[in-house]
Amino acid sequence: MNWLDFSSSAFVAAFFLYCFGFLFFVTAIVGRRWSHGNPDRHEKRWGNIAFVVSVLGLAAHLLFFITRWVGGGHIPISNMYEFMTFLGMAIMVAFTIIYLIYRKPILGMFALPLVVIIVAYASVFPQEVQPLIPALNSYWLKIHVTTAALGEAFLAVGFAAGLLHLLRTIDFAGKSEDSRKERLWIEVTMFMIVVAVGFIVTVFAFRAAGYEAQFTQENVQVSQAGEESSKVETVKYSMPPIVKPFNSTLVHMDSFLGIKQPVLEAPSWMNGINAGRKLNTVIWSFLSGLILYGILRLVLRRTLSAAIHPYTTDIDPDDLDEISYRAIAIGFPIFTLGALIFAMIWASIAWSRFWGWDPKEVWALITWLYYSAYLHLRLSRGWHGKRSSWLTVIGFLIIMFTLVGVNLVIAGLHSYAGA
Amino acid sequence: MFQNTKCECGHQNPTGTVLCEACGKPLDEKEAGGTDLLEMRYDGAARRSQKADPSIIDQVWNFFSSVKIAVYLIIITLIGASLGTIYPQEDIFLSNMDMASYYKDTYGTLGSIYYKLGLSHTYESWWFILLLVMIGTSLVICSLDRVLPLYRALNKQQIRKHESFLQRQKAVYTGATDNGEEFIALFAKQAKKRHYKVTRTEDALLAEKSRFSRWGPYINHIGLIVFLLAVLARAIPSWQLDEYVTVPEGDTVRIENTDFFVKNEKFTVQYYKDEELPAELRGTNRAKLYRTDAVLYRCLADCGPSSPEPKLEQVASHDIEVNSPLEYKGLKLYQFDYDSTPVLREVSPMLIDKQTGKQYGPFKLAMKNPQTSYELGPYKLELRQNFMEFAIGEDGKPITKSRDPKAPAFIFLIKGPGLSEEGEPYIYFPMQKDKAAFSQDKLNKGIADRFEIKVGSMTDVKFVEFTTFLNVRVDKAMPYIWTGLAISMIGLIMGAYWQHRRIWLRLDGNAVTIGAHTNKNWYGMRADLAAALKAAGIQVDPKSLDNGGNRT
């Protein structure tokens, strides 16, 4: 067994340990109800078990990271798969630190699923080790990417605690306009998480089934000298094409539920052959997310957030508010250092300028501006509690867009991670 | 507005003071009777922006001193910056393109609107720069408005605080003790153990820790101001140099607007071998390395652009790679791009007497700065004219289309036995394709039957395989940029990883009143207070010290 095979096994082990860690955290919290003796003792005992299992998961994850580094010859943070797995690991590190300070098992009930989703999302991308291109061949790759990811990880833990705070404090019985609005938005947030899960499930389901469809698109280009040239591009779908790329020809399509033709065509402004594929993926994610959400609603017979709420009532909301703020206060300087300062130093070495308004740079700046607004609102304008928690939810959306959205939607110098 | 600024303890406070600077009693009439938690921001000190009747300058000051305005500025900048990422910015394209039609053709009507709104150069637009300048102003004024009163307040803290000040802190303990003296002593000892600075009087105590963390945000702001000023300073023309040089392998090229020359000794490009690549990348050219072995020279004399031989002195040499520029006293040379089209460098042809079959030479004929005369046995070649990209002009005379040796041609005068005194002209095309295309023999007429200049074999032809493109930069603002960022980072760390904690204790006979305040991490604050109480003989659950939730 070589390093890379061992590394893959360690990754699978980490994934399952995280899943079990999550289940044990759930047992610790939900089980308070059916522990006939002492609920606090039950929570403490299962909380400890869950924490140990999660730390073992983190150890396996570290083993994955180190062996892949040795086997691949360079630090595994150079493509989307490697970066997202690293982000998952960084969130575990941040969670572990915050957990050691506050020792609240309920935090694990929110941080662990976040890690599981991110690690599973990472697995959607190609997993081969790709040798470094000259632009990435610098020790600043290690310094910049790891610090930025660790900063983002603390901000993500801040989001987990903030979301928990909202589920804890929102009035699920209230009739007022405000509480109705809050219930709607918290449910929208939960739904978005279900859509993310739906996306992952769909990818793996069709991958397991070996589904494939193919399109070609012919593009006529007129050069500056006025010469016309046409370029034929091919795109492979790994999900049944509900939407085909704009102005494209079907080459081949496995039939899906007896459907042998794409149903719709991407609108003309979505030019570029990959735009159609991405739109198709988004539609599938929402479809499977809706199905998943529907099933959950049928089983629970109420909204997801209302179903989770009762299990959160044993924790003091002020503590959650403080944990969320603390995680962000720890993460913000690390993020500044990694995502902005180290990024500028590297850019000044590799690209001859420290700042170039590349989309990824701009979005890192936007994230930073956003969290600095968060800190000012909190410290100077007294935005504590729910308002502060809502800000962490939006903040996490911005982080995810910076990390994933920019690569998928906007290209740029950081396009190495496109998929 | 606050009218009565004289506190019952006798202290005269400036207008706008919320909590008496001396004893901490709330001054506002409405606040005074309350039982809510106190607003401890800036310790309730008055700020400049709270003057009673503001002048115009005061009003501008007040505008920029508002954190609310600062947050609005941040949010507007954030949204503005995000608009610039919707479509690519203009500056990533070649400058000679017609941008209006590019955005329309590529992105349709939306692209056209985007261009017309000026969003295709968001970050250079006046409103964006104005926003940055306003944020800078806000940073200066917000900081000054708060740091001075805060400094005064923290510098002259009274130890014994008003009862209501203590009762309305977020962490509070009230109880009784039989021996006040001993209680305070034990309490103080434990506080010192936890690295608190303790000052006390007979019946009161103040334990304080990590006050310096309060200056963190202001130091961070100073750093950001230095950074923003450095960014503005980049507009000073003499502080900036941004040149591109094209250097064929082996050549030494002038760097425009400097005294420097750079030589490309060797250019290397490497690709990954198939066995180094994962299956799906095999067969693709995945670059592994671009490197220019460069030497930097300073010109000492004869530096003019037309000077054939500038006097050069080597000052630095470095193997420039993508992540490793050559640096010399603030001048940086970056690997930018390369071209692998071969360029003719030098040929070593021979002069052949067609009648006798005798060969003379070979002689070295360089494309760039060739020798002007060559002695070949009894013959002499004098170079009259050379063309790097030969063509026939509209008037029928030969011209050169560029200075790159794409279709070089040389006109010699051949002198020697059997030739006219003043010599006979001969045009020579080193490249076979040009020789055929321009019919060398026809142009040479009669002399073509007697002489021929040609290379013996391919080893007599030297090509330059690679041309490197280097980006030459000077940015004198960089040291200030890094200084600003370093200061900012130090401030952030000070403010985020330490917390200013204070515990006030007050004895009134047997009654003990304790209030504690921190700017963050109440969890740790309560733990410290509980530990000190425990040392003084009182067991409490840290959570029970919480005096109620955060005020929103």
mmCIF file with all atom_site columns, N, CA, C and O in Angstrom, chain B residues 237-250:
data_model
loop_
_atom_site.group_PDB
_atom_site.id
_atom_site.type_symbol
_atom_site.label_atom_id
_atom_site.label_alt_id
_atom_site.label_comp_id
_atom_site.label_asym_id
_atom_site.label_entity_id
_atom_site.label_seq_id
_atom_site.pdbx_PDB_ins_code
_atom_site.Cartn_x
_atom_site.Cartn_y
_atom_site.Cartn_z
_atom_site.occupancy
_atom_site.B_iso_or_equiv
_atom_site.pdbx_formal_charge
_atom_site.auth_seq_id
_atom_site.auth_comp_id
_atom_site.auth_asym_id
_atom_site.auth_atom_id
_atom_site.pdbx_PDB_model_num
ATOM 1  N N  . PRO B 1 237 ? 4.327  59.762 -9.251  1.00 0.00 ? 237 PRO B N  1
ATOM 2  C CA . PRO B 1 237 ? 4.892  59.087 -10.424 1.00 0.00 ? 237 PRO B CA 1
ATOM 3  C C  . PRO B 1 237 ? 6.306  58.552 -10.191 1.00 0.00 ? 237 PRO B C  1
ATOM 4  O O  . PRO B 1 237 ? 6.626  57.449 -10.598 1.00 0.00 ? 237 PRO B O  1
ATOM 5  N N  . SER B 1 238 ? 7.159  59.348 -9.493  1.00 0.00 ? 238 SER B N  1
ATOM 6  C CA . SER B 1 238 ? 8.545  58.924 -9.361  1.00 0.00 ? 238 SER B CA 1
ATOM 7  C C  . SER B 1 238 ? 8.687  57.739 -8.405  1.00 0.00 ? 238 SER B C  1
ATOM 8  O O  . SER B 1 238 ? 9.756  57.173 -8.264  1.00 0.00 ? 238 SER B O  1
ATOM 9  N N  . TRP B 1 239 ? 7.617  57.381 -7.726  1.00 0.00 ? 239 TRP B N  1
ATOM 10 C CA . TRP B 1 239 ? 7.676  56.237 -6.821  1.00 0.00 ? 239 TRP B CA 1
ATOM 11 C C  . TRP B 1 239 ? 7.387  54.933 -7.551  1.00 0.00 ? 239 TRP B C  1
ATOM 12 O O  . TRP B 1 239 ? 7.483  53.860 -6.985  1.00 0.00 ? 239 TRP B O  1
ATOM 13 N N  . GLN B 1 240 ? 6.954  55.065 -8.797  1.00 0.00 ? 240 GLN B N  1
ATOM 14 C CA . GLN B 1 240 ? 6.478  53.879 -9.508  1.00 0.00 ? 240 GLN B CA 1
ATOM 15 C C  . GLN B 1 240 ? 7.248  53.640 -10.792 1.00 0.00 ? 240 GLN B C  1
ATOM 16 O O  . GLN B 1 240 ? 7.581  54.578 -11.514 1.00 0.00 ? 240 GLN B O  1
ATOM 17 N N  . LEU B 1 241 ? 7.508  52.391 -11.094 1.00 0.00 ? 241 LEU B N  1
ATOM 18 C CA . LEU B 1 241 ? 8.015  52.027 -12.407 1.00 0.00 ? 241 LEU B CA 1
ATOM 19 C C  . LEU B 1 241 ? 7.351  50.705 -12.760 1.00 0.00 ? 241 LEU B C  1
ATOM 20 O O  . LEU B 1 241 ? 7.276  49.804 -11.930 1.00 0.00 ? 241 LEU B O  1
ATOM 21 N N  . ASP B 1 242 ? 6.827  50.624 -13.965 1.00 0.00 ? 242 ASP B N  1
ATOM 22 C CA . ASP B 1 242 ? 6.174  49.390 -14.393 1.00 0.00 ? 242 ASP B CA 1
ATOM 23 C C  . ASP B 1 242 ? 6.479  49.197 -15.871 1.00 0.00 ? 242 ASP B C  1
ATOM 24 O O  . ASP B 1 242 ? 5.792  49.741 -16.724 1.00 0.00 ? 242 ASP B O  1
ATOM 25 N N  . GLU B 1 243 ? 7.565  48.493 -16.165 1.00 0.00 ? 243 GLU B N  1
ATOM 26 C CA . GLU B 1 243 ? 8.008  48.312 -17.551 1.00 0.00 ? 243 GLU B CA 1
ATOM 27 C C  . GLU B 1 243 ? 8.023  46.832 -17.906 1.00 0.00 ? 243 GLU B C  1
ATOM 28 O O  . GLU B 1 243 ? 8.177  45.979 -17.042 1.00 0.00 ? 243 GLU B O  1
ATOM 29 N N  . TYR B 1 244 ? 7.868  46.573 -19.180 1.00 0.00 ? 244 TYR B N  1
ATOM 30 C CA . TYR B 1 244 ? 8.016  45.199 -19.661 1.00 0.00 ? 244 TYR B CA 1
ATOM 31 C C  . TYR B 1 244 ? 9.203  45.147 -20.612 1.00 0.00 ? 244 TYR B C  1
ATOM 32 O O  . TYR B 1 244 ? 9.340  46.009 -21.475 1.00 0.00 ? 244 TYR B O  1
ATOM 33 N N  . VAL B 1 245 ? 10.091 44.178 -20.448 1.00 0.00 ? 245 VAL B N  1
ATOM 34 C CA . VAL B 1 245 ? 11.210 44.040 -21.377 1.00 0.00 ? 245 VAL B CA 1
ATOM 35 C C  . VAL B 1 245 ? 11.158 42.680 -22.051 1.00 0.00 ? 245 VAL B C  1
ATOM 36 O O  . VAL B 1 245 ? 10.779 41.682 -21.445 1.00 0.00 ? 245 VAL B O  1
ATOM 37 N N  . THR B 1 246 ? 11.519 42.683 -23.321 1.00 0.00 ? 246 THR B N  1
ATOM 38 C CA . THR B 1 246 ? 11.581 41.469 -24.122 1.00 0.00 ? 246 THR B CA 1
ATOM 39 C C  . THR B 1 246 ? 13.043 41.117 -24.305 1.00 0.00 ? 246 THR B C  1
ATOM 40 O O  . THR B 1 246 ? 13.785 41.910 -24.884 1.00 0.00 ? 246 THR B O  1
ATOM 41 N N  . VAL B 1 247 ? 13.480 39.981 -23.797 1.00 0.00 ? 247 VAL B N  1
ATOM 42 C CA . VAL B 1 247 ? 14.895 39.650 -23.863 1.00 0.00 ? 247 VAL B CA 1
ATOM 43 C C  . VAL B 1 247 ? 15.114 38.275 -24.484 1.00 0.00 ? 247 VAL B C  1
ATOM 44 O O  . VAL B 1 247 ? 14.849 37.256 -23.857 1.00 0.00 ? 247 VAL B O  1
ATOM 45 N N  . PRO B 1 248 ? 15.605 38.235 -25.774 1.00 0.00 ? 248 PRO B N  1
ATOM 46 C CA . PRO B 1 248 ? 15.936 36.946 -26.356 1.00 0.00 ? 248 PRO B CA 1
ATOM 47 C C  . PRO B 1 248 ? 17.126 36.341 -25.607 1.00 0.00 ? 248 PRO B C  1
ATOM 48 O O  . PRO B 1 248 ? 17.946 37.070 -25.058 1.00 0.00 ? 248 PRO B O  1
ATOM 49 N N  . GLU B 1 249 ? 17.192 35.035 -25.613 1.00 0.00 ? 249 GLU B N  1
ATOM 50 C CA . GLU B 1 249 ? 18.290 34.351 -24.938 1.00 0.00 ? 249 GLU B CA 1
ATOM 51 C C  . GLU B 1 249 ? 19.622 34.886 -25.433 1.00 0.00 ? 249 GLU B C  1
ATOM 52 O O  . GLU B 1 249 ? 19.843 34.998 -26.644 1.00 0.00 ? 249 GLU B O  1
ATOM 53 N N  . GLY B 1 250 ? 20.490 35.218 -24.524 1.00 0.00 ? 250 GLY B N  1
ATOM 54 C CA . GLY B 1 250 ? 21.818 35.681 -24.892 1.00 0.00 ? 250 GLY B CA 1
ATOM 55 C C  . GLY B 1 250 ? 21.921 37.184 -25.075 1.00 0.00 ? 250 GLY B C  1
ATOM 56 O O  . GLY B 1 250 ? 23.008 37.731 -25.121 1.00 0.00 ? 250 GLY B O  1
#
